[in-house]
mmCIF file with all atom_site columns, C-alpha atoms in Angstrom:
data_model
loop_
_atom_site.group_PDB
_atom_site.id
_atom_site.type_symbol
_atom_site.label_atom_id
_atom_site.label_alt_id
_atom_site.label_comp_id
_atom_site.label_asym_id
_atom_site.label_entity_id
_atom_site.label_seq_id
_atom_site.pdbx_PDB_ins_code
_atom_site.Cartn_x
_atom_site.Cartn_y
_atom_site.Cartn_z
_atom_site.occupancy
_atom_site.B_iso_or_equiv
_atom_site.pdbx_formal_charge
_atom_site.auth_seq_id
_atom_site.auth_comp_id
_atom_site.auth_asym_id
_atom_site.auth_atom_id
_atom_site.pdbx_PDB_model_num
ATOM 1   C CA . UNK R 1 1   ? 48.189 -34.070 39.907 1.00 50.00 ? 24  UNK R CA 1
ATOM 2   C CA . UNK R 1 2   ? 44.382 -33.313 40.763 1.00 48.00 ? 25  UNK R CA 1
ATOM 3   C CA . UNK R 1 3   ? 44.351 -35.625 43.688 1.00 49.00 ? 26  UNK R CA 1
ATOM 4   C CA . UNK R 1 4   ? 47.670 -34.437 44.825 1.00 50.00 ? 27  UNK R CA 1
ATOM 5   C CA . UNK R 1 5   ? 46.304 -30.963 44.912 1.00 54.00 ? 28  UNK R CA 1
ATOM 6   C CA . UNK R 1 6   ? 43.179 -32.118 46.832 1.00 50.00 ? 29  UNK R CA 1
ATOM 7   C CA . UNK R 1 7   ? 45.425 -33.706 49.454 1.00 48.00 ? 30  UNK R CA 1
ATOM 8   C CA . UNK R 1 8   ? 47.658 -30.609 49.775 1.00 50.00 ? 31  UNK R CA 1
ATOM 9   C CA . UNK R 1 9   ? 44.327 -28.552 50.186 1.00 50.00 ? 32  UNK R CA 1
ATOM 10  C CA . UNK R 1 10  ? 43.162 -31.088 53.037 1.00 48.00 ? 33  UNK R CA 1
ATOM 11  C CA . UNK R 1 11  ? 46.603 -30.505 54.758 1.00 46.00 ? 34  UNK R CA 1
ATOM 12  C CA . UNK R 1 12  ? 46.294 -26.896 54.480 1.00 47.00 ? 35  UNK R CA 1
ATOM 13  C CA . UNK R 1 13  ? 42.641 -26.912 56.028 1.00 44.00 ? 36  UNK R CA 1
ATOM 14  C CA . UNK R 1 14  ? 43.784 -29.184 58.701 1.00 42.00 ? 37  UNK R CA 1
ATOM 15  C CA . UNK R 1 15  ? 46.880 -27.248 59.595 1.00 41.00 ? 38  UNK R CA 1
ATOM 16  C CA . UNK R 1 16  ? 45.008 -23.959 59.750 1.00 44.00 ? 39  UNK R CA 1
ATOM 17  C CA . UNK R 1 17  ? 42.245 -24.945 61.635 1.00 42.00 ? 40  UNK R CA 1
ATOM 18  C CA . UNK R 1 18  ? 39.457 -24.116 58.965 1.00 45.00 ? 41  UNK R CA 1
ATOM 19  C CA . UNK R 1 19  ? 35.992 -25.406 59.596 1.00 45.00 ? 42  UNK R CA 1
ATOM 20  C CA . UNK R 1 20  ? 36.418 -29.108 60.546 1.00 47.00 ? 43  UNK R CA 1
ATOM 21  C CA . UNK R 1 21  ? 32.987 -30.032 58.986 1.00 61.00 ? 44  UNK R CA 1
ATOM 22  C CA . UNK R 1 22  ? 34.083 -28.746 55.533 1.00 74.00 ? 45  UNK R CA 1
ATOM 23  C CA . UNK R 1 23  ? 32.636 -31.026 52.920 1.00 84.00 ? 46  UNK R CA 1
ATOM 24  C CA . UNK R 1 24  ? 34.474 -32.322 49.803 1.00 96.00 ? 47  UNK R CA 1
ATOM 25  C CA . UNK R 1 25  ? 32.241 -31.233 46.832 1.00 97.00 ? 48  UNK R CA 1
ATOM 26  C CA . UNK R 1 26  ? 32.081 -32.094 43.272 1.00 96.00 ? 49  UNK R CA 1
ATOM 27  C CA . UNK R 1 27  ? 32.592 -28.375 42.154 1.00 97.00 ? 50  UNK R CA 1
ATOM 28  C CA . UNK R 1 28  ? 33.124 -24.991 43.702 1.00 98.00 ? 51  UNK R CA 1
ATOM 29  C CA . UNK R 1 29  ? 31.291 -22.495 41.401 1.00 98.00 ? 52  UNK R CA 1
ATOM 30  C CA . UNK R 1 30  ? 31.440 -18.808 41.306 1.00 98.00 ? 53  UNK R CA 1
ATOM 31  C CA . UNK R 1 31  ? 28.662 -17.078 39.147 1.00 98.00 ? 54  UNK R CA 1
ATOM 32  C CA . UNK R 1 32  ? 30.069 -13.774 38.041 1.00 98.00 ? 55  UNK R CA 1
ATOM 33  C CA . UNK R 1 33  ? 27.087 -11.669 36.756 1.00 98.00 ? 56  UNK R CA 1
ATOM 34  C CA . UNK R 1 34  ? 27.255 -8.828  34.488 1.00 97.00 ? 57  UNK R CA 1
ATOM 35  C CA . UNK R 1 35  ? 25.327 -5.559  35.669 1.00 97.00 ? 58  UNK R CA 1
ATOM 36  C CA . UNK R 1 36  ? 26.936 -2.837  33.760 1.00 97.00 ? 59  UNK R CA 1
ATOM 37  C CA . UNK R 1 37  ? 25.316 -0.125  31.888 1.00 95.00 ? 60  UNK R CA 1
ATOM 38  C CA . UNK R 1 38  ? 24.662 -2.233  28.768 1.00 94.00 ? 61  UNK R CA 1
ATOM 39  C CA . UNK R 1 39  ? 22.256 -4.316  30.908 1.00 95.00 ? 62  UNK R CA 1
ATOM 40  C CA . UNK R 1 40  ? 19.089 -2.420  31.466 1.00 94.00 ? 63  UNK R CA 1
ATOM 41  C CA . UNK R 1 41  ? 16.607 -3.016  34.162 1.00 95.00 ? 64  UNK R CA 1
ATOM 42  C CA . UNK R 1 42  ? 14.339 -5.274  32.170 1.00 94.00 ? 65  UNK R CA 1
ATOM 43  C CA . UNK R 1 43  ? 17.521 -7.160  31.058 1.00 94.00 ? 66  UNK R CA 1
ATOM 44  C CA . UNK R 1 44  ? 18.650 -7.309  34.624 1.00 95.00 ? 67  UNK R CA 1
ATOM 45  C CA . UNK R 1 45  ? 15.458 -8.843  35.914 1.00 95.00 ? 68  UNK R CA 1
ATOM 46  C CA . UNK R 1 46  ? 15.475 -11.459 33.176 1.00 94.00 ? 69  UNK R CA 1
ATOM 47  C CA . UNK R 1 47  ? 19.084 -12.277 33.953 1.00 94.00 ? 70  UNK R CA 1
ATOM 48  C CA . UNK R 1 48  ? 18.562 -12.758 37.660 1.00 96.00 ? 71  UNK R CA 1
ATOM 49  C CA . UNK R 1 49  ? 15.316 -14.597 37.337 1.00 96.00 ? 72  UNK R CA 1
ATOM 50  C CA . UNK R 1 50  ? 16.940 -16.790 34.727 1.00 95.00 ? 73  UNK R CA 1
ATOM 51  C CA . UNK R 1 51  ? 19.781 -17.787 36.759 1.00 97.00 ? 74  UNK R CA 1
ATOM 52  C CA . UNK R 1 52  ? 17.484 -18.501 39.836 1.00 97.00 ? 75  UNK R CA 1
ATOM 53  C CA . UNK R 1 53  ? 15.168 -20.486 37.699 1.00 96.00 ? 76  UNK R CA 1
ATOM 54  C CA . UNK R 1 54  ? 17.971 -22.434 36.342 1.00 97.00 ? 77  UNK R CA 1
ATOM 55  C CA . UNK R 1 55  ? 18.564 -23.717 40.047 1.00 98.00 ? 78  UNK R CA 1
ATOM 56  C CA . UNK R 1 56  ? 14.953 -24.782 40.143 1.00 97.00 ? 79  UNK R CA 1
ATOM 57  C CA . UNK R 1 57  ? 15.322 -26.773 36.983 1.00 97.00 ? 80  UNK R CA 1
ATOM 58  C CA . UNK R 1 58  ? 15.340 -30.525 37.248 1.00 97.00 ? 81  UNK R CA 1
ATOM 59  C CA . UNK R 1 59  ? 18.177 -30.452 34.512 1.00 97.00 ? 82  UNK R CA 1
ATOM 60  C CA . UNK R 1 60  ? 20.523 -28.819 36.918 1.00 97.00 ? 83  UNK R CA 1
ATOM 61  C CA . UNK R 1 61  ? 19.272 -30.497 40.121 1.00 97.00 ? 84  UNK R CA 1
ATOM 62  C CA . UNK R 1 62  ? 19.708 -34.056 38.479 1.00 97.00 ? 85  UNK R CA 1
ATOM 63  C CA . UNK R 1 63  ? 23.112 -33.114 37.406 1.00 97.00 ? 86  UNK R CA 1
ATOM 64  C CA . UNK R 1 64  ? 24.087 -32.381 40.955 1.00 97.00 ? 87  UNK R CA 1
ATOM 65  C CA . UNK R 1 65  ? 22.522 -35.508 42.538 1.00 96.00 ? 88  UNK R CA 1
ATOM 66  C CA . UNK R 1 66  ? 24.158 -37.657 39.761 1.00 95.00 ? 89  UNK R CA 1
ATOM 67  C CA . UNK R 1 67  ? 27.562 -36.465 40.463 1.00 93.00 ? 90  UNK R CA 1
ATOM 68  C CA . UNK R 1 68  ? 30.218 -38.681 42.729 1.00 94.00 ? 91  UNK R CA 1
ATOM 69  C CA . UNK R 1 69  ? 29.418 -36.919 45.995 1.00 95.00 ? 92  UNK R CA 1
ATOM 70  C CA . UNK R 1 70  ? 26.049 -35.393 44.962 1.00 96.00 ? 93  UNK R CA 1
ATOM 71  C CA . UNK R 1 71  ? 26.827 -31.754 46.250 1.00 97.00 ? 94  UNK R CA 1
ATOM 72  C CA . UNK R 1 72  ? 28.363 -28.654 44.867 1.00 98.00 ? 95  UNK R CA 1
ATOM 73  C CA . UNK R 1 73  ? 29.012 -25.136 46.609 1.00 98.00 ? 96  UNK R CA 1
ATOM 74  C CA . UNK R 1 74  ? 28.013 -21.954 44.810 1.00 98.00 ? 97  UNK R CA 1
ATOM 75  C CA . UNK R 1 75  ? 28.680 -18.196 45.345 1.00 98.00 ? 98  UNK R CA 1
ATOM 76  C CA . UNK R 1 76  ? 27.484 -15.110 43.166 1.00 98.00 ? 99  UNK R CA 1
ATOM 77  C CA . UNK R 1 77  ? 28.891 -11.899 42.360 1.00 98.00 ? 100 UNK R CA 1
ATOM 78  C CA . UNK R 1 78  ? 27.839 -8.781  40.481 1.00 98.00 ? 101 UNK R CA 1
ATOM 79  C CA . UNK R 1 79  ? 30.355 -6.920  38.307 1.00 98.00 ? 102 UNK R CA 1
ATOM 80  C CA . UNK R 1 80  ? 30.647 -3.735  36.291 1.00 98.00 ? 103 UNK R CA 1
ATOM 81  C CA . UNK R 1 81  ? 33.346 -1.218  35.903 1.00 97.00 ? 104 UNK R CA 1
ATOM 82  C CA . UNK R 1 82  ? 36.724 -0.764  37.631 1.00 97.00 ? 105 UNK R CA 1
ATOM 83  C CA . UNK R 1 83  ? 36.337 -1.589  41.183 1.00 96.00 ? 106 UNK R CA 1
ATOM 84  C CA . UNK R 1 84  ? 32.762 -2.476  40.863 1.00 98.00 ? 107 UNK R CA 1
ATOM 85  C CA . UNK R 1 85  ? 32.553 -5.957  42.043 1.00 98.00 ? 108 UNK R CA 1
ATOM 86  C CA . UNK R 1 86  ? 30.497 -7.343  44.812 1.00 98.00 ? 109 UNK R CA 1
ATOM 87  C CA . UNK R 1 87  ? 29.727 -10.712 46.391 1.00 98.00 ? 110 UNK R CA 1
ATOM 88  C CA . UNK R 1 88  ? 25.920 -10.889 46.273 1.00 98.00 ? 111 UNK R CA 1
ATOM 89  C CA . UNK R 1 89  ? 25.283 -14.402 47.735 1.00 98.00 ? 112 UNK R CA 1
ATOM 90  C CA . UNK R 1 90  ? 28.172 -16.065 49.689 1.00 97.00 ? 113 UNK R CA 1
ATOM 91  C CA . UNK R 1 91  ? 29.176 -19.679 49.510 1.00 98.00 ? 114 UNK R CA 1
ATOM 92  C CA . UNK R 1 92  ? 26.140 -22.132 49.847 1.00 97.00 ? 115 UNK R CA 1
ATOM 93  C CA . UNK R 1 93  ? 26.356 -26.025 49.862 1.00 97.00 ? 116 UNK R CA 1
ATOM 94  C CA . UNK R 1 94  ? 23.754 -27.600 47.347 1.00 98.00 ? 117 UNK R CA 1
ATOM 95  C CA . UNK R 1 95  ? 23.099 -31.197 48.000 1.00 97.00 ? 118 UNK R CA 1
ATOM 96  C CA . UNK R 1 96  ? 19.385 -31.368 47.556 1.00 97.00 ? 119 UNK R CA 1
ATOM 97  C CA . UNK R 1 97  ? 16.391 -29.921 45.656 1.00 97.00 ? 120 UNK R CA 1
ATOM 98  C CA . UNK R 1 98  ? 15.503 -27.971 48.852 1.00 98.00 ? 121 UNK R CA 1
ATOM 99  C CA . UNK R 1 99  ? 19.081 -26.449 48.944 1.00 98.00 ? 122 UNK R CA 1
ATOM 100 C CA . UNK R 1 100 ? 18.829 -25.420 45.120 1.00 98.00 ? 123 UNK R CA 1
ATOM 101 C CA . UNK R 1 101 ? 15.452 -23.701 45.614 1.00 98.00 ? 124 UNK R CA 1
ATOM 102 C CA . UNK R 1 102 ? 16.663 -21.880 48.697 1.00 98.00 ? 125 UNK R CA 1
ATOM 103 C CA . UNK R 1 103 ? 19.769 -20.677 46.747 1.00 98.00 ? 126 UNK R CA 1
ATOM 104 C CA . UNK R 1 104 ? 17.296 -19.689 43.860 1.00 98.00 ? 127 UNK R CA 1
ATOM 105 C CA . UNK R 1 105 ? 15.165 -17.845 46.418 1.00 97.00 ? 128 UNK R CA 1
ATOM 106 C CA . UNK R 1 106 ? 18.162 -15.778 47.583 1.00 97.00 ? 129 UNK R CA 1
ATOM 107 C CA . UNK R 1 107 ? 19.067 -14.593 44.153 1.00 97.00 ? 130 UNK R CA 1
ATOM 108 C CA . UNK R 1 108 ? 15.482 -13.530 43.771 1.00 95.00 ? 131 UNK R CA 1
ATOM 109 C CA . UNK R 1 109 ? 16.055 -11.188 46.841 1.00 95.00 ? 132 UNK R CA 1
ATOM 110 C CA . UNK R 1 110 ? 19.238 -9.680  45.667 1.00 95.00 ? 133 UNK R CA 1
ATOM 111 C CA . UNK R 1 111 ? 19.242 -5.885  44.659 1.00 96.00 ? 134 UNK R CA 1
ATOM 112 C CA . UNK R 1 112 ? 21.351 -4.873  41.933 1.00 97.00 ? 135 UNK R CA 1
ATOM 113 C CA . UNK R 1 113 ? 24.739 -3.899  43.194 1.00 97.00 ? 136 UNK R CA 1
ATOM 114 C CA . UNK R 1 114 ? 25.834 -1.276  40.683 1.00 97.00 ? 137 UNK R CA 1
ATOM 115 C CA . UNK R 1 115 ? 23.188 0.622   38.640 1.00 91.00 ? 138 UNK R CA 1
ATOM 116 C CA . UNK R 1 116 ? 25.588 1.556   35.969 1.00 90.00 ? 139 UNK R CA 1
ATOM 117 C CA . UNK R 1 117 ? 29.297 1.159   34.964 1.00 95.00 ? 140 UNK R CA 1
ATOM 118 C CA . UNK R 1 118 ? 31.663 0.095   32.357 1.00 96.00 ? 141 UNK R CA 1
ATOM 119 C CA . UNK R 1 119 ? 32.384 -3.605  31.221 1.00 97.00 ? 142 UNK R CA 1
ATOM 120 C CA . UNK R 1 120 ? 35.588 -4.668  33.136 1.00 98.00 ? 143 UNK R CA 1
ATOM 121 C CA . UNK R 1 121 ? 36.024 -8.431  32.703 1.00 98.00 ? 144 UNK R CA 1
ATOM 122 C CA . UNK R 1 122 ? 39.430 -8.475  33.998 1.00 98.00 ? 145 UNK R CA 1
ATOM 123 C CA . UNK R 1 123 ? 38.171 -7.177  37.291 1.00 98.00 ? 146 UNK R CA 1
ATOM 124 C CA . UNK R 1 124 ? 35.327 -9.422  37.340 1.00 98.00 ? 147 UNK R CA 1
ATOM 125 C CA . UNK R 1 125 ? 37.637 -12.527 36.950 1.00 98.00 ? 148 UNK R CA 1
ATOM 126 C CA . UNK R 1 126 ? 40.086 -11.427 39.603 1.00 98.00 ? 149 UNK R CA 1
ATOM 127 C CA . UNK R 1 127 ? 37.543 -10.758 42.309 1.00 98.00 ? 150 UNK R CA 1
ATOM 128 C CA . UNK R 1 128 ? 35.701 -14.134 41.458 1.00 98.00 ? 151 UNK R CA 1
ATOM 129 C CA . UNK R 1 129 ? 38.946 -16.046 41.709 1.00 98.00 ? 152 UNK R CA 1
ATOM 130 C CA . UNK R 1 130 ? 39.731 -14.637 45.377 1.00 98.00 ? 153 UNK R CA 1
ATOM 131 C CA . UNK R 1 131 ? 36.281 -16.177 46.530 1.00 98.00 ? 154 UNK R CA 1
ATOM 132 C CA . UNK R 1 132 ? 37.561 -19.735 46.551 1.00 98.00 ? 155 UNK R CA 1
ATOM 133 C CA . UNK R 1 133 ? 39.773 -19.187 49.594 1.00 96.00 ? 156 UNK R CA 1
ATOM 134 C CA . UNK R 1 134 ? 36.654 -18.054 51.502 1.00 96.00 ? 157 UNK R CA 1
ATOM 135 C CA . UNK R 1 135 ? 34.753 -21.329 51.028 1.00 97.00 ? 158 UNK R CA 1
ATOM 136 C CA . UNK R 1 136 ? 34.811 -23.903 53.897 1.00 95.00 ? 159 UNK R CA 1
ATOM 137 C CA . UNK R 1 137 ? 34.204 -26.681 51.394 1.00 96.00 ? 160 UNK R CA 1
ATOM 138 C CA . UNK R 1 138 ? 36.901 -28.136 49.214 1.00 95.00 ? 161 UNK R CA 1
ATOM 139 C CA . UNK R 1 139 ? 36.997 -29.561 45.502 1.00 96.00 ? 162 UNK R CA 1
ATOM 140 C CA . UNK R 1 140 ? 39.433 -30.365 43.018 1.00 92.00 ? 163 UNK R CA 1
ATOM 141 C CA . UNK R 1 141 ? 37.142 -28.459 40.447 1.00 96.00 ? 164 UNK R CA 1
ATOM 142 C CA . UNK R 1 142 ? 36.941 -24.727 40.809 1.00 98.00 ? 165 UNK R CA 1
ATOM 143 C CA . UNK R 1 143 ? 35.132 -22.963 38.030 1.00 98.00 ? 166 UNK R CA 1
ATOM 144 C CA . UNK R 1 144 ? 34.068 -19.251 37.386 1.00 98.00 ? 167 UNK R CA 1
ATOM 145 C CA . UNK R 1 145 ? 31.012 -19.054 35.248 1.00 98.00 ? 168 UNK R CA 1
ATOM 146 C CA . UNK R 1 146 ? 30.954 -15.512 33.816 1.00 98.00 ? 169 UNK R CA 1
ATOM 147 C CA . UNK R 1 147 ? 27.982 -14.019 32.082 1.00 97.00 ? 170 UNK R CA 1
ATOM 148 C CA . UNK R 1 148 ? 27.787 -10.790 29.988 1.00 96.00 ? 171 UNK R CA 1
ATOM 149 C CA . UNK R 1 149 ? 26.484 -8.862  26.975 1.00 95.00 ? 172 UNK R CA 1
ATOM 150 C CA . UNK R 1 150 ? 29.684 -7.101  25.911 1.00 95.00 ? 173 UNK R CA 1
ATOM 151 C CA . UNK R 1 151 ? 33.286 -6.907  25.507 1.00 97.00 ? 174 UNK R CA 1
ATOM 152 C CA . UNK R 1 152 ? 35.633 -4.822  27.574 1.00 97.00 ? 175 UNK R CA 1
ATOM 153 C CA . UNK R 1 153 ? 34.876 -0.974  27.787 1.00 96.00 ? 176 UNK R CA 1
ATOM 154 C CA . UNK R 1 154 ? 36.987 -0.100  30.823 1.00 97.00 ? 177 UNK R CA 1
ATOM 155 C CA . UNK R 1 155 ? 40.084 -1.465  32.537 1.00 96.00 ? 178 UNK R CA 1
ATOM 156 C CA . UNK R 1 156 ? 42.725 -3.677  31.060 1.00 97.00 ? 179 UNK R CA 1
ATOM 157 C CA . UNK R 1 157 ? 42.258 -6.501  28.432 1.00 97.00 ? 180 UNK R CA 1
ATOM 158 C CA . UNK R 1 158 ? 41.146 -9.762  30.346 1.00 98.00 ? 181 UNK R CA 1
ATOM 159 C CA . UNK R 1 159 ? 43.905 -11.875 28.977 1.00 98.00 ? 182 UNK R CA 1
ATOM 160 C CA . UNK R 1 160 ? 46.426 -11.491 31.945 1.00 98.00 ? 183 UNK R CA 1
ATOM 161 C CA . UNK R 1 161 ? 43.958 -11.908 34.374 1.00 98.00 ? 184 UNK R CA 1
ATOM 162 C CA . UNK R 1 162 ? 42.505 -15.002 32.589 1.00 98.00 ? 185 UNK R CA 1
ATOM 163 C CA . UNK R 1 163 ? 45.880 -16.391 32.404 1.00 98.00 ? 186 UNK R CA 1
ATOM 164 C CA . UNK R 1 164 ? 46.764 -15.799 36.057 1.00 98.00 ? 187 UNK R CA 1
ATOM 165 C CA . UNK R 1 165 ? 43.494 -17.347 37.212 1.00 98.00 ? 188 UNK R CA 1
ATOM 166 C CA . UNK R 1 166 ? 43.845 -20.433 34.985 1.00 98.00 ? 189 UNK R CA 1
ATOM 167 C CA . UNK R 1 167 ? 47.603 -20.910 36.350 1.00 98.00 ? 190 UNK R CA 1
ATOM 168 C CA . UNK R 1 168 ? 45.952 -21.539 39.653 1.00 97.00 ? 191 UNK R CA 1
ATOM 169 C CA . UNK R 1 169 ? 43.811 -24.526 38.221 1.00 97.00 ? 192 UNK R CA 1
ATOM 170 C CA . UNK R 1 170 ? 40.498 -22.493 38.070 1.00 98.00 ? 193 UNK R CA 1
ATOM 171 C CA . UNK R 1 171 ? 38.403 -22.950 34.958 1.00 98.00 ? 194 UNK R CA 1
ATOM 172 C CA . UNK R 1 172 ? 36.660 -19.995 33.550 1.00 98.00 ? 195 UNK R CA 1
ATOM 173 C CA . UNK R 1 173 ? 33.614 -20.839 31.331 1.00 98.00 ? 196 UNK R CA 1
ATOM 174 C CA . UNK R 1 174 ? 31.449 -18.119 29.535 1.00 97.00 ? 197 UNK R CA 1
ATOM 175 C CA . UNK R 1 175 ? 27.761 -17.510 28.756 1.00 97.00 ? 198 UNK R CA 1
ATOM 176 C CA . UNK R 1 176 ? 27.942 -14.451 26.222 1.00 97.00 ? 199 UNK R CA 1
ATOM 177 C CA . UNK R 1 177 ? 24.553 -12.965 25.538 1.00 96.00 ? 200 UNK R CA 1
ATOM 178 C CA . UNK R 1 178 ? 24.600 -11.838 21.967 1.00 95.00 ? 201 UNK R CA 1
ATOM 179 C CA . UNK R 1 179 ? 21.718 -9.258  21.748 1.00 91.00 ? 202 UNK R CA 1
ATOM 180 C CA . UNK R 1 180 ? 24.189 -6.243  21.450 1.00 91.00 ? 203 UNK R CA 1
ATOM 181 C CA . UNK R 1 181 ? 27.418 -7.890  20.059 1.00 95.00 ? 204 UNK R CA 1
ATOM 182 C CA . UNK R 1 182 ? 26.619 -11.016 17.602 1.00 94.00 ? 205 UNK R CA 1
ATOM 183 C CA . UNK R 1 183 ? 30.477 -11.733 17.681 1.00 96.00 ? 206 UNK R CA 1
ATOM 184 C CA . UNK R 1 184 ? 30.759 -11.813 21.519 1.00 97.00 ? 207 UNK R CA 1
ATOM 185 C CA . UNK R 1 185 ? 30.998 -15.780 21.675 1.00 97.00 ? 208 UNK R CA 1
ATOM 186 C CA . UNK R 1 186 ? 34.290 -15.518 19.458 1.00 98.00 ? 209 UNK R CA 1
ATOM 187 C CA . UNK R 1 187 ? 35.452 -12.738 21.824 1.00 98.00 ? 210 UNK R CA 1
ATOM 188 C CA . UNK R 1 188 ? 34.894 -14.934 25.081 1.00 98.00 ? 211 UNK R CA 1
ATOM 189 C CA . UNK R 1 189 ? 36.555 -17.930 23.451 1.00 98.00 ? 212 UNK R CA 1
ATOM 190 C CA . UNK R 1 190 ? 39.698 -15.995 22.349 1.00 98.00 ? 213 UNK R CA 1
ATOM 191 C CA . UNK R 1 191 ? 40.033 -13.450 25.418 1.00 98.00 ? 214 UNK R CA 1
ATOM 192 C CA . UNK R 1 192 ? 38.047 -14.611 28.285 1.00 98.00 ? 215 UNK R CA 1
ATOM 193 C CA . UNK R 1 193 ? 37.710 -18.442 28.880 1.00 98.00 ? 216 UNK R CA 1
ATOM 194 C CA . UNK R 1 194 ? 40.460 -20.787 29.730 1.00 98.00 ? 217 UNK R CA 1
ATOM 195 C CA . UNK R 1 195 ? 41.422 -23.917 31.662 1.00 97.00 ? 218 UNK R CA 1
ATOM 196 C CA . UNK R 1 196 ? 41.121 -27.730 31.358 1.00 94.00 ? 219 UNK R CA 1
ATOM 197 C CA . UNK R 1 197 ? 37.605 -28.244 29.364 1.00 94.00 ? 220 UNK R CA 1
ATOM 198 C CA . UNK R 1 198 ? 36.717 -24.563 29.204 1.00 96.00 ? 221 UNK R CA 1
ATOM 199 C CA . UNK R 1 199 ? 33.646 -23.803 27.141 1.00 97.00 ? 222 UNK R CA 1
ATOM 200 C CA . UNK R 1 200 ? 31.055 -21.277 26.028 1.00 97.00 ? 223 UNK R CA 1
ATOM 201 C CA . UNK R 1 201 ? 27.468 -21.508 25.756 1.00 96.00 ? 224 UNK R CA 1
ATOM 202 C CA . UNK R 1 202 ? 25.540 -18.752 24.224 1.00 96.00 ? 225 UNK R CA 1
ATOM 203 C CA . UNK R 1 203 ? 22.221 -16.921 24.957 1.00 95.00 ? 226 UNK R CA 1
ATOM 204 C CA . UNK R 1 204 ? 20.951 -15.067 21.884 1.00 94.00 ? 227 UNK R CA 1
ATOM 205 C CA . UNK R 1 205 ? 19.084 -12.627 23.979 1.00 92.00 ? 228 UNK R CA 1
ATOM 206 C CA . UNK R 1 206 ? 17.867 -12.091 27.525 1.00 91.00 ? 229 UNK R CA 1
ATOM 207 C CA . UNK R 1 207 ? 14.573 -14.106 26.784 1.00 90.00 ? 230 UNK R CA 1
ATOM 208 C CA . UNK R 1 208 ? 16.245 -17.296 26.373 1.00 90.00 ? 231 UNK R CA 1
ATOM 209 C CA . UNK R 1 209 ? 18.950 -16.673 29.141 1.00 94.00 ? 232 UNK R CA 1
ATOM 210 C CA . UNK R 1 210 ? 17.358 -19.079 31.688 1.00 93.00 ? 233 UNK R CA 1
ATOM 211 C CA . UNK R 1 211 ? 17.320 -21.981 29.185 1.00 95.00 ? 234 UNK R CA 1
ATOM 212 C CA . UNK R 1 212 ? 21.055 -21.331 28.218 1.00 96.00 ? 235 UNK R CA 1
ATOM 213 C CA . UNK R 1 213 ? 21.875 -21.124 31.966 1.00 96.00 ? 236 UNK R CA 1
ATOM 214 C CA . UNK R 1 214 ? 20.282 -24.303 33.088 1.00 96.00 ? 237 UNK R CA 1
ATOM 215 C CA . UNK R 1 215 ? 21.995 -26.228 30.203 1.00 96.00 ? 238 UNK R CA 1
ATOM 216 C CA . UNK R 1 216 ? 25.330 -24.568 30.951 1.00 96.00 ? 239 UNK R CA 1
ATOM 217 C CA . UNK R 1 217 ? 25.234 -25.268 34.720 1.00 96.00 ? 240 UNK R CA 1
ATOM 218 C CA . UNK R 1 218 ? 24.166 -28.919 34.024 1.00 96.00 ? 241 UNK R CA 1
ATOM 219 C CA . UNK R 1 219 ? 27.287 -29.223 31.598 1.00 95.00 ? 242 UNK R CA 1
ATOM 220 C CA . UNK R 1 220 ? 29.600 -27.753 34.205 1.00 94.00 ? 243 UNK R CA 1
ATOM 221 C CA . UNK R 1 221 ? 28.319 -29.970 36.895 1.00 94.00 ? 244 UNK R CA 1
ATOM 222 C CA . UNK R 1 222 ? 28.471 -33.079 35.091 1.00 90.00 ? 245 UNK R CA 1
ATOM 223 C CA . UNK R 1 223 ? 32.019 -32.671 34.255 1.00 79.00 ? 246 UNK R CA 1
ATOM 224 C CA . UNK R 1 224 ? 34.179 -35.337 32.977 1.00 52.00 ? 247 UNK R CA 1
ATOM 225 C CA . UNK R 1 225 ? 32.720 -38.075 34.999 1.00 43.00 ? 248 UNK R CA 1
ATOM 226 C CA . UNK R 1 226 ? 29.524 -37.879 33.165 1.00 43.00 ? 249 UNK R CA 1
ATOM 227 C CA . UNK R 1 227 ? 31.083 -37.743 29.671 1.00 42.00 ? 250 UNK R CA 1
ATOM 228 C CA . UNK R 1 228 ? 30.994 -34.015 29.088 1.00 44.00 ? 251 UNK R CA 1
#
């Protein structure tokens, strides 16, 4: 079924005149990053540096280069309350250490999209899911990697959005940060993540976020073909 889906995507791309130089990648990944009010400025800086440094980590770079096609495409968003979602880095192809470092450098320069706001996970998932249609690259694996330090405080419960996203073949993985809510991993498992092989990997706090993010990215990139 996955190869049928890829064939249909290829036909759609050809029929609609999209970028004739579109690459087939091992994974299309959207990083959905929590910048709600519960994330103070020190935590925000630790979070963004942690994600950037994960893309400089040999663990992640080696995972990309060991994949069947040796390349992924990645975009990143900030999210907070209702109507507060913004793409901060649009799709970038990563096929080499230089590409990964360039993506990390872009993340280092991103200003915070929302200085405060509630925690609207449903909105974050809906927004992230729409970005795949904007990527000129194609893949049978589309993944949203959502990180955050709290459960929903505004907007609807996330289950309906999760189910809608997963029904389109998109996988939602989670990186809950447990500094404020020790039970957040259970919440993410029950209400947020979904799809084939979906998983959570926790950070106990923002201090170990970079290590957790690198481990999580490597696991996502390796996928089933590398025994994960």
